[in-house]
mmCIF file of C-alpha atoms in Angstrom:
data_model
loop_
_atom_site.group_PDB
_atom_site.id
_atom_site.type_symbol
_atom_site.label_atom_id
_atom_site.label_comp_id
_atom_site.label_asym_id
_atom_site.label_seq_id
_atom_site.Cartn_x
_atom_site.Cartn_y
_atom_site.Cartn_z
ATOM 1 C CA MET A 1 0.592 -3.175 -5.511
ATOM 2 C CA SER A 2 -0.947 -0.020 -4.103
ATOM 3 C CA HIS A 3 -1.303 1.030 -0.503
ATOM 4 C CA ALA A 4 -5.067 0.724 -0.948
ATOM 5 C CA GLU A 5 -4.646 -2.998 -1.537
ATOM 6 C CA HIS A 6 -3.154 -3.287 1.952
ATOM 7 C CA GLN A 7 -6.186 -2.083 3.874
ATOM 8 C CA ARG A 8 -7.118 -5.683 4.679
ATOM 9 C CA ALA A 9 -5.596 -7.401 7.707
ATOM 10 C CA THR A 10 -2.153 -8.921 7.321
ATOM 11 C CA ARG A 11 -2.092 -12.732 7.282
ATOM 12 C CA ARG A 12 -0.222 -14.449 10.110
ATOM 13 C CA LEU A 13 1.442 -17.594 8.768
ATOM 14 C CA GLY A 14 2.800 -20.436 10.867
ATOM 15 C CA PRO A 15 6.400 -21.698 10.654
ATOM 16 C CA ASP A 16 5.187 -24.628 8.519
ATOM 17 C CA GLU A 17 3.907 -22.262 5.818
ATOM 18 C CA THR A 18 7.210 -21.309 4.234
ATOM 19 C CA ILE A 19 6.008 -22.444 0.802
ATOM 20 C CA GLU A 20 3.083 -20.015 0.980
ATOM 21 C CA ALA A 21 5.375 -17.227 2.172
ATOM 22 C CA GLY A 22 7.687 -17.895 -0.760
ATOM 23 C CA ARG A 23 4.764 -17.956 -3.184
ATOM 24 C CA LEU A 24 3.599 -14.555 -1.982
ATOM 25 C CA LEU A 25 7.091 -13.080 -2.314
ATOM 26 C CA ALA A 26 7.469 -14.482 -5.830
ATOM 27 C CA ALA A 27 4.152 -12.850 -6.714
ATOM 28 C CA GLY A 28 5.475 -9.422 -5.724
ATOM 29 C CA ARG A 29 3.881 -9.327 -2.275
ATOM 30 C CA LEU A 30 5.397 -8.133 1.011
ATOM 31 C CA VAL A 31 6.108 -10.781 3.663
ATOM 32 C CA ALA A 32 7.875 -10.321 6.997
ATOM 33 C CA PHE A 33 9.984 -13.188 8.344
ATOM 34 C CA PRO A 34 12.474 -13.768 11.146
ATOM 35 C CA THR A 35 16.247 -13.728 10.732
ATOM 36 C CA GLU A 36 18.875 -14.388 13.385
ATOM 37 C CA THR A 37 18.739 -10.688 14.366
ATOM 38 C CA VAL A 38 15.271 -9.154 13.879
ATOM 39 C CA TYR A 39 12.229 -9.660 11.640
ATOM 40 C CA GLY A 40 12.855 -8.462 8.103
ATOM 41 C CA LEU A 41 10.292 -7.116 5.656
ATOM 42 C CA GLY A 42 10.806 -9.154 2.508
ATOM 43 C CA ALA A 43 10.202 -8.097 -1.088
ATOM 44 C CA ASP A 44 11.366 -9.593 -4.386
ATOM 45 C CA ALA A 45 14.681 -7.813 -5.026
ATOM 46 C CA THR A 46 14.297 -8.406 -8.774
ATOM 47 C CA ASP A 47 10.903 -6.643 -8.934
ATOM 48 C CA GLY A 48 11.108 -2.849 -8.917
ATOM 49 C CA LEU A 49 7.420 -2.437 -8.141
ATOM 50 C CA ALA A 50 7.696 -4.770 -5.135
ATOM 51 C CA ILE A 51 10.662 -2.763 -3.810
ATOM 52 C CA ALA A 52 8.738 0.489 -4.310
ATOM 53 C CA ALA A 53 5.854 -1.023 -2.323
ATOM 54 C CA LEU A 54 8.288 -2.011 0.436
ATOM 55 C CA TYR A 55 9.544 1.569 0.762
ATOM 56 C CA ALA A 56 5.968 2.845 0.841
ATOM 57 C CA ALA A 57 4.913 0.332 3.511
ATOM 58 C CA LYS A 58 7.724 1.396 5.844
ATOM 59 C CA GLY A 59 6.742 5.074 5.526
ATOM 60 C CA ARG A 60 8.869 8.138 4.713
ATOM 61 C CA PRO A 61 10.637 6.153 1.997
ATOM 62 C CA SER A 62 14.273 6.784 1.161
ATOM 63 C CA PHE A 63 15.936 4.905 -1.663
ATOM 64 C CA ASN A 64 18.971 3.487 0.107
ATOM 65 C CA PRO A 65 20.651 0.321 -1.158
ATOM 66 C CA LEU A 66 19.136 -2.776 0.408
ATOM 67 C CA ILE A 67 20.764 -6.075 1.350
ATOM 68 C CA ALA A 68 19.656 -8.877 -0.958
ATOM 69 C CA HIS A 69 19.204 -12.107 0.998
ATOM 70 C CA ALA A 70 19.780 -15.493 -0.650
ATOM 71 C CA ALA A 71 18.954 -19.016 0.505
ATOM 72 C CA SER A 72 22.460 -20.335 -0.084
ATOM 73 C CA ALA A 73 25.965 -19.209 -0.959
ATOM 74 C CA ASP A 74 25.572 -20.815 -4.396
ATOM 75 C CA ASP A 75 22.496 -18.658 -5.055
ATOM 76 C CA ALA A 76 24.267 -15.498 -3.889
ATOM 77 C CA LEU A 77 27.367 -16.168 -5.992
ATOM 78 C CA LYS A 78 25.246 -16.010 -9.152
ATOM 79 C CA LEU A 79 24.172 -12.435 -8.456
ATOM 80 C CA GLY A 80 27.513 -10.623 -8.240
ATOM 81 C CA LEU A 81 31.132 -10.706 -9.325
ATOM 82 C CA PHE A 82 33.104 -12.337 -6.507
ATOM 83 C CA ASN A 83 36.867 -11.964 -6.505
ATOM 84 C CA ALA A 84 39.088 -14.374 -4.582
ATOM 85 C CA ASN A 85 38.712 -12.507 -1.286
ATOM 86 C CA ALA A 86 34.916 -12.335 -1.586
ATOM 87 C CA ARG A 87 34.719 -16.054 -2.362
ATOM 88 C CA ARG A 88 36.956 -16.896 0.586
ATOM 89 C CA LEU A 89 34.721 -14.924 2.945
ATOM 90 C CA ALA A 90 31.527 -16.415 1.521
ATOM 91 C CA GLU A 91 32.854 -19.944 1.947
ATOM 92 C CA ALA A 92 33.969 -19.250 5.511
ATOM 93 C CA PHE A 93 31.056 -17.257 6.904
ATOM 94 C CA TRP A 94 27.852 -17.973 4.978
ATOM 95 C CA PRO A 95 25.302 -18.572 6.313
ATOM 96 C CA GLY A 96 25.953 -15.944 8.951
ATOM 97 C CA PRO A 97 25.943 -12.259 9.925
ATOM 98 C CA LEU A 98 28.277 -11.091 7.154
ATOM 99 C CA THR A 99 27.137 -8.897 4.269
ATOM 100 C CA ILE A 100 29.506 -8.745 1.287
ATOM 101 C CA VAL A 101 29.363 -5.851 -1.188
ATOM 102 C CA VAL A 102 30.510 -6.874 -4.664
ATOM 103 C CA PRO A 103 30.076 -5.563 -8.217
ATOM 104 C CA THR A 104 26.794 -6.687 -9.724
ATOM 105 C CA SER A 105 27.167 -9.214 -12.518
ATOM 106 C CA PRO A 106 26.303 -8.034 -16.064
ATOM 107 C CA ASP A 107 23.249 -10.305 -16.072
ATOM 108 C CA GLY A 108 22.473 -9.762 -12.374
ATOM 109 C CA SER A 109 18.792 -9.788 -11.524
ATOM 110 C CA VAL A 110 18.670 -7.426 -8.514
ATOM 111 C CA SER A 111 16.701 -4.345 -9.559
ATOM 112 C CA ASP A 112 18.091 -0.830 -9.907
ATOM 113 C CA ILE A 113 15.855 0.502 -7.151
ATOM 114 C CA ALA A 114 17.009 -2.202 -4.695
ATOM 115 C CA ARG A 115 20.642 -1.268 -5.505
ATOM 116 C CA SER A 116 19.857 2.485 -5.379
ATOM 117 C CA GLY A 117 21.168 2.709 -8.935
ATOM 118 C CA LEU A 118 24.651 1.555 -7.941
ATOM 119 C CA PRO A 119 26.875 -0.839 -9.932
ATOM 120 C CA SER A 120 27.418 -2.872 -6.750
ATOM 121 C CA LEU A 121 25.130 -4.869 -4.506
ATOM 122 C CA ALA A 122 25.116 -6.121 -0.930
ATOM 123 C CA LEU A 123 24.503 -9.838 -0.363
ATOM 124 C CA ARG A 124 23.906 -12.014 2.688
ATOM 125 C CA VAL A 125 22.864 -15.591 3.486
ATOM 126 C CA PRO A 126 21.069 -15.497 6.864
ATOM 127 C CA ASP A 127 21.856 -18.017 9.581
ATOM 128 C CA HIS A 128 18.215 -18.821 10.320
ATOM 129 C CA ALA A 129 16.624 -22.022 9.041
ATOM 130 C CA LEU A 130 13.128 -20.549 8.669
ATOM 131 C CA ALA A 131 14.445 -17.514 6.772
ATOM 132 C CA ARG A 132 16.408 -19.741 4.380
ATOM 133 C CA ALA A 133 13.353 -21.958 3.837
ATOM 134 C CA VAL A 134 11.302 -18.890 2.867
ATOM 135 C CA LEU A 135 14.076 -17.668 0.556
ATOM 136 C CA ALA A 136 14.380 -21.085 -1.078
ATOM 137 C CA ALA A 137 10.624 -21.220 -1.610
ATOM 138 C CA ALA A 138 10.662 -17.754 -3.210
ATOM 139 C CA GLY A 139 13.385 -18.875 -5.604
ATOM 140 C CA ARG A 140 14.905 -15.404 -5.974
ATOM 141 C CA PRO A 141 16.891 -12.858 -3.942
ATOM 142 C CA ILE A 142 14.796 -11.066 -1.339
ATOM 143 C CA ALA A 143 15.466 -7.585 0.025
ATOM 144 C CA ALA A 144 14.616 -7.490 3.727
ATOM 145 C CA PRO A 145 15.149 -4.359 5.830
ATOM 146 C CA SER A 146 13.681 -4.385 9.348
ATOM 147 C CA ALA A 147 9.911 -4.986 9.399
ATOM 148 C CA ASN A 148 8.840 -1.782 11.105
ATOM 149 C CA LEU A 149 7.685 1.708 10.247
ATOM 150 C CA SER A 150 10.585 4.049 9.586
ATOM 151 C CA GLY A 151 12.010 5.378 12.845
ATOM 152 C CA ARG A 152 10.327 2.771 15.047
ATOM 153 C CA VAL A 153 12.028 0.119 17.188
ATOM 154 C CA SER A 154 13.088 -2.968 15.258
ATOM 155 C CA PRO A 155 10.690 -5.923 15.690
ATOM 156 C CA THR A 156 11.726 -9.141 17.403
ATOM 157 C CA THR A 157 8.348 -10.957 17.263
ATOM 158 C CA ALA A 158 5.563 -11.332 14.726
ATOM 159 C CA SER A 159 3.307 -9.305 17.041
ATOM 160 C CA HIS A 160 5.767 -6.406 16.916
ATOM 161 C CA VAL A 161 5.583 -6.536 13.115
ATOM 162 C CA LEU A 162 1.792 -6.412 13.198
ATOM 163 C CA ASP A 163 1.815 -3.520 15.673
ATOM 164 C CA ASP A 164 3.483 -1.404 12.981
ATOM 165 C CA LEU A 165 2.498 -2.945 9.670
ATOM 166 C CA ASP A 166 -0.876 -4.706 10.030
ATOM 167 C CA GLY A 167 -2.861 -3.846 6.914
ATOM 168 C CA ARG A 168 0.232 -2.467 5.147
ATOM 169 C CA ILE A 169 1.852 -5.793 4.193
ATOM 170 C CA ASP A 170 0.472 -9.105 2.986
ATOM 171 C CA ALA A 171 1.774 -11.573 5.569
ATOM 172 C CA VAL A 172 4.144 -12.253 8.432
ATOM 173 C CA ILE A 173 5.498 -15.728 9.103
ATOM 174 C CA ASP A 174 5.640 -16.316 12.842
ATOM 175 C CA GLY A 175 8.889 -17.967 13.868
ATOM 176 C CA GLY A 176 8.736 -16.914 17.501
ATOM 177 C CA PRO A 177 11.057 -14.386 19.139
ATOM 178 C CA THR A 178 14.364 -13.734 17.399
ATOM 179 C CA ALA A 179 17.692 -14.115 19.154
ATOM 180 C CA VAL A 180 18.421 -10.419 18.939
ATOM 181 C CA GLY A 181 22.001 -9.604 17.983
ATOM 182 C CA VAL A 182 23.813 -6.741 16.394
ATOM 183 C CA GLU A 183 23.431 -6.064 12.677
ATOM 184 C CA SER A 184 25.529 -7.945 10.170
ATOM 185 C CA THR A 185 29.105 -6.883 9.545
ATOM 186 C CA ILE A 186 29.457 -5.288 6.094
ATOM 187 C CA VAL A 187 32.630 -5.558 4.028
ATOM 188 C CA ALA A 188 33.290 -4.329 0.502
ATOM 189 C CA CYS A 189 35.198 -6.499 -1.968
ATOM 190 C CA LEU A 190 35.297 -4.042 -4.862
ATOM 191 C CA GLY A 191 39.050 -4.164 -5.535
ATOM 192 C CA GLU A 192 42.231 -5.640 -4.118
ATOM 193 C CA GLU A 193 41.537 -4.337 -0.627
ATOM 194 C CA VAL A 194 38.747 -5.600 1.623
ATOM 195 C CA ARG A 195 37.167 -2.651 3.382
ATOM 196 C CA LEU A 196 35.201 -2.764 6.608
ATOM 197 C CA LEU A 197 32.110 -0.633 6.054
ATOM 198 C CA ARG A 198 30.186 -1.483 9.222
ATOM 199 C CA PRO A 199 31.231 -3.479 12.294
ATOM 200 C CA GLY A 200 28.629 -6.026 13.326
ATOM 201 C CA GLY A 201 27.929 -9.574 14.360
ATOM 202 C CA LEU A 202 31.100 -11.043 12.849
ATOM 203 C CA ALA A 203 34.314 -9.878 14.521
ATOM 204 C CA ARG A 204 37.061 -8.169 12.547
ATOM 205 C CA ASP A 205 39.724 -10.621 13.734
ATOM 206 C CA ALA A 206 37.744 -13.608 12.444
ATOM 207 C CA ILE A 207 37.560 -12.015 8.981
ATOM 208 C CA GLU A 208 41.229 -11.060 9.005
ATOM 209 C CA ALA A 209 42.211 -14.603 10.026
ATOM 210 C CA VAL A 210 40.507 -16.003 6.936
ATOM 211 C CA LEU A 211 41.919 -13.341 4.612
ATOM 212 C CA GLY A 212 45.419 -13.440 6.046
ATOM 213 C CA ARG A 213 45.569 -9.661 5.878
ATOM 214 C CA PRO A 214 44.155 -6.683 7.761
ATOM 215 C CA LEU A 215 40.863 -5.081 6.807
ATOM 216 C CA VAL A 216 40.981 -1.484 5.657
ATOM 217 C CA THR A 217 38.827 0.718 7.861
ATOM 218 C CA VAL A 218 37.215 3.511 5.896
ATOM 219 C CA GLU A 219 36.317 6.874 7.390
ATOM 220 C CA GLU A 220 32.597 7.707 7.462
ATOM 221 C CA ASN A 221 32.844 10.438 4.822
ATOM 222 C CA GLU A 222 34.876 8.175 2.523
ATOM 223 C CA ARG A 223 32.739 5.074 2.779
ATOM 224 C CA PRO A 224 31.459 3.488 -0.397
ATOM 225 C CA ILE A 225 27.783 2.893 -0.442
ATOM 226 C CA ALA A 226 26.187 0.077 1.509
ATOM 227 C CA PRO A 227 22.971 -0.375 3.463
ATOM 228 C CA GLY A 228 22.871 1.730 6.601
ATOM 229 C CA LEU A 229 25.654 4.042 5.438
ATOM 230 C CA LEU A 230 25.802 7.183 3.349
ATOM 231 C CA ALA A 231 22.929 7.827 0.966
ATOM 232 C CA SER A 232 23.831 7.823 -2.721
ATOM 233 C CA HIS A 233 22.262 7.924 -6.125
ATOM 234 C CA TYR A 234 22.912 7.408 -9.782
ATOM 235 C CA ALA A 235 24.561 10.704 -10.773
ATOM 236 C CA PRO A 236 24.327 11.258 -14.528
ATOM 237 C CA ASN A 237 27.001 13.086 -16.522
ATOM 238 C CA ALA A 238 24.337 15.444 -17.877
ATOM 239 C CA ALA A 239 23.135 18.439 -15.904
ATOM 240 C CA VAL A 240 19.710 17.890 -14.315
ATOM 241 C CA ARG A 241 17.035 20.622 -14.434
ATOM 242 C CA LEU A 242 14.186 20.006 -11.986
ATOM 243 C CA ASP A 243 10.485 20.929 -12.229
ATOM 244 C CA ALA A 244 10.736 21.656 -15.937
ATOM 245 C CA ARG A 245 7.378 22.624 -17.440
ATOM 246 C CA SER A 246 8.801 22.813 -20.958
ATOM 247 C CA VAL A 247 11.717 21.254 -22.826
ATOM 248 C CA GLY A 248 14.467 23.229 -24.505
ATOM 249 C CA PRO A 249 16.019 22.245 -27.847
ATOM 250 C CA GLY A 250 18.426 19.345 -27.442
ATOM 251 C CA GLU A 251 17.471 18.583 -23.854
ATOM 252 C CA ALA A 252 16.551 15.072 -22.814
ATOM 253 C CA LEU A 253 13.213 14.734 -20.996
ATOM 254 C CA LEU A 254 12.396 12.741 -17.886
ATOM 255 C CA ALA A 255 8.615 12.902 -17.972
ATOM 256 C CA PHE A 256 5.928 12.013 -15.452
ATOM 257 C CA GLY A 257 2.381 11.807 -16.759
ATOM 258 C CA PRO A 258 1.420 13.871 -19.832
ATOM 259 C CA LEU A 259 4.325 15.215 -21.874
ATOM 260 C CA PRO A 260 5.077 18.929 -21.355
ATOM 261 C CA GLY A 261 5.437 21.563 -24.034
ATOM 262 C CA GLY A 262 8.440 21.246 -26.296
ATOM 263 C CA ALA A 263 8.644 17.474 -25.918
ATOM 264 C CA ASP A 264 8.734 17.109 -29.702
ATOM 265 C CA GLN A 265 12.177 18.724 -29.745
ATOM 266 C CA ALA A 266 13.652 16.602 -26.952
ATOM 267 C CA ALA A 267 16.823 14.653 -27.721
ATOM 268 C CA ALA A 268 15.387 11.636 -25.892
ATOM 269 C CA ILE A 269 12.361 10.922 -23.716
ATOM 270 C CA GLU A 270 11.801 8.536 -20.829
ATOM 271 C CA ASN A 271 8.425 8.678 -19.074
ATOM 272 C CA LEU A 272 8.578 7.396 -15.499
ATOM 273 C CA SER A 273 4.846 6.728 -15.570
ATOM 274 C CA PRO A 274 2.499 7.953 -18.306
ATOM 275 C CA SER A 275 -0.420 7.369 -15.909
ATOM 276 C CA GLY A 276 1.192 9.300 -13.049
ATOM 277 C CA ASP A 277 1.707 6.250 -10.788
ATOM 278 C CA LEU A 278 4.443 6.989 -8.231
ATOM 279 C CA ALA A 279 5.245 3.318 -7.580
ATOM 280 C CA GLU A 280 5.868 2.761 -11.287
ATOM 281 C CA ALA A 281 7.943 5.944 -11.365
ATOM 282 C CA ALA A 282 10.092 4.827 -8.441
ATOM 283 C CA ALA A 283 10.727 1.444 -10.025
ATOM 284 C CA ARG A 284 11.852 3.048 -13.305
ATOM 285 C CA LEU A 285 13.829 6.030 -11.968
ATOM 286 C CA PHE A 286 17.426 4.815 -12.154
ATOM 287 C CA ALA A 287 17.087 2.975 -15.462
ATOM 288 C CA ALA A 288 15.408 6.025 -17.014
ATOM 289 C CA LEU A 289 18.173 8.374 -15.837
ATOM 290 C CA ARG A 290 20.803 6.020 -17.206
ATOM 291 C CA ALA A 291 19.046 5.757 -20.571
ATOM 292 C CA LEU A 292 18.725 9.539 -20.909
ATOM 293 C CA ASP A 293 22.367 10.049 -19.936
ATOM 294 C CA ALA A 294 23.370 7.603 -22.671
ATOM 295 C CA SER A 295 21.666 9.853 -25.243
ATOM 296 C CA GLY A 296 24.512 12.342 -24.868
ATOM 297 C CA ALA A 297 22.183 15.291 -24.200
ATOM 298 C CA PRO A 298 23.922 17.974 -22.094
ATOM 299 C CA THR A 299 20.869 18.513 -19.893
ATOM 300 C CA ILE A 300 18.038 16.339 -18.585
ATOM 301 C CA ALA A 301 14.822 18.295 -18.019
ATOM 302 C CA VAL A 302 12.753 16.663 -15.260
ATOM 303 C CA ALA A 303 9.003 17.207 -15.237
ATOM 304 C CA PRO A 304 7.380 18.181 -11.911
ATOM 305 C CA ILE A 305 6.832 15.204 -9.599
ATOM 306 C CA PRO A 306 4.577 15.456 -6.539
ATOM 307 C CA SER A 307 6.302 15.251 -3.153
ATOM 308 C CA THR A 308 3.684 12.972 -1.566
ATOM 309 C CA GLY A 309 4.296 9.291 -0.759
ATOM 310 C CA LEU A 310 7.031 7.763 -2.897
ATOM 311 C CA GLY A 311 7.340 11.100 -4.669
ATOM 312 C CA GLU A 312 9.307 12.379 -1.691
ATOM 313 C CA ALA A 313 12.036 9.774 -2.221
ATOM 314 C CA ILE A 314 12.006 10.243 -6.011
ATOM 315 C CA ARG A 315 12.478 13.990 -5.601
ATOM 316 C CA ASP A 316 15.221 13.447 -3.020
ATOM 317 C CA ARG A 317 17.185 11.338 -5.493
ATOM 318 C CA LEU A 318 16.655 13.861 -8.293
ATOM 319 C CA VAL A 319 17.793 16.744 -6.085
ATOM 320 C CA ARG A 320 20.975 14.802 -5.335
ATOM 321 C CA ALA A 321 21.438 14.073 -9.029
ATOM 322 C CA SER A 322 21.081 17.800 -9.821
ATOM 323 C CA ALA A 323 23.663 18.953 -7.262
ATOM 324 C CA PRO A 324 26.645 20.811 -8.741
ATOM 325 C CA ARG A 325 29.625 18.556 -9.408
ATOM 326 C CA THR A 326 32.978 19.343 -7.854
ATOM 327 C CA THR A 327 36.115 18.385 -9.704
ATOM 328 C CA PRO A 328 39.138 17.136 -7.780
#
């Protein structure tokens, strides 16, 4: 779904058109809808191209992990690996303003780009009947950051959404003004401890009462990755060489468009997009890096990628992946 396809006016759906909103989301389209906090910009979390289009629509895209929203706790539980603490919290507080970060299940459907290449994912069941109806109609997890251009004020009405995104997204379902609250609380259940990653709409003492133990508060520079926190990326074991116009013997190649010189001697090749489509490249980035790393090549040569549009975010992730490693 290219930006050019979004030059037409965005459809404004009524609150009785949740089935149509879900149909559009299932077809890979972008649909804004209200939650209990603000309007979210929804995209199929299982569809890498839809997530790439979401980043592009918001402007100045940055591949941060996104919260995957589910219609029910039962739906969310199928997507990740929930230990006893995570299950206890889900049973107590979903639907509601609690996001739980858990390991992704081996057969989990949330795309690499929605998870920012991480082995974990953030899940929430919103406490808003219209949002859950849209999610149920879509029949899949939906990523939904705020429905505004990057850097703009978060939208609390459908008109606010259209002020920023008219012509850039397919539809907004008008559920009236949202009851604006703080963002969801985010906790990580990735081991024995439950860590508080972001305070929010669910108080710490309510969570601790259910767990029967204190939450571990993590310092900013030690926080594991979750939406709204530190940026991260899939960091391969291999060294990463950027803007490579040729491939050395034994190097793996991350190509974009036509293959460069020396490709015939590459240890392995993954082409992000033979046609040079940045949305396709964004959707394939993390899986391609992982596949090349698995080849065992000591170095991954990365072909030049333009810095326009989604290319900016792709290059940002590759720069992070190429940063020198420090050993403890």
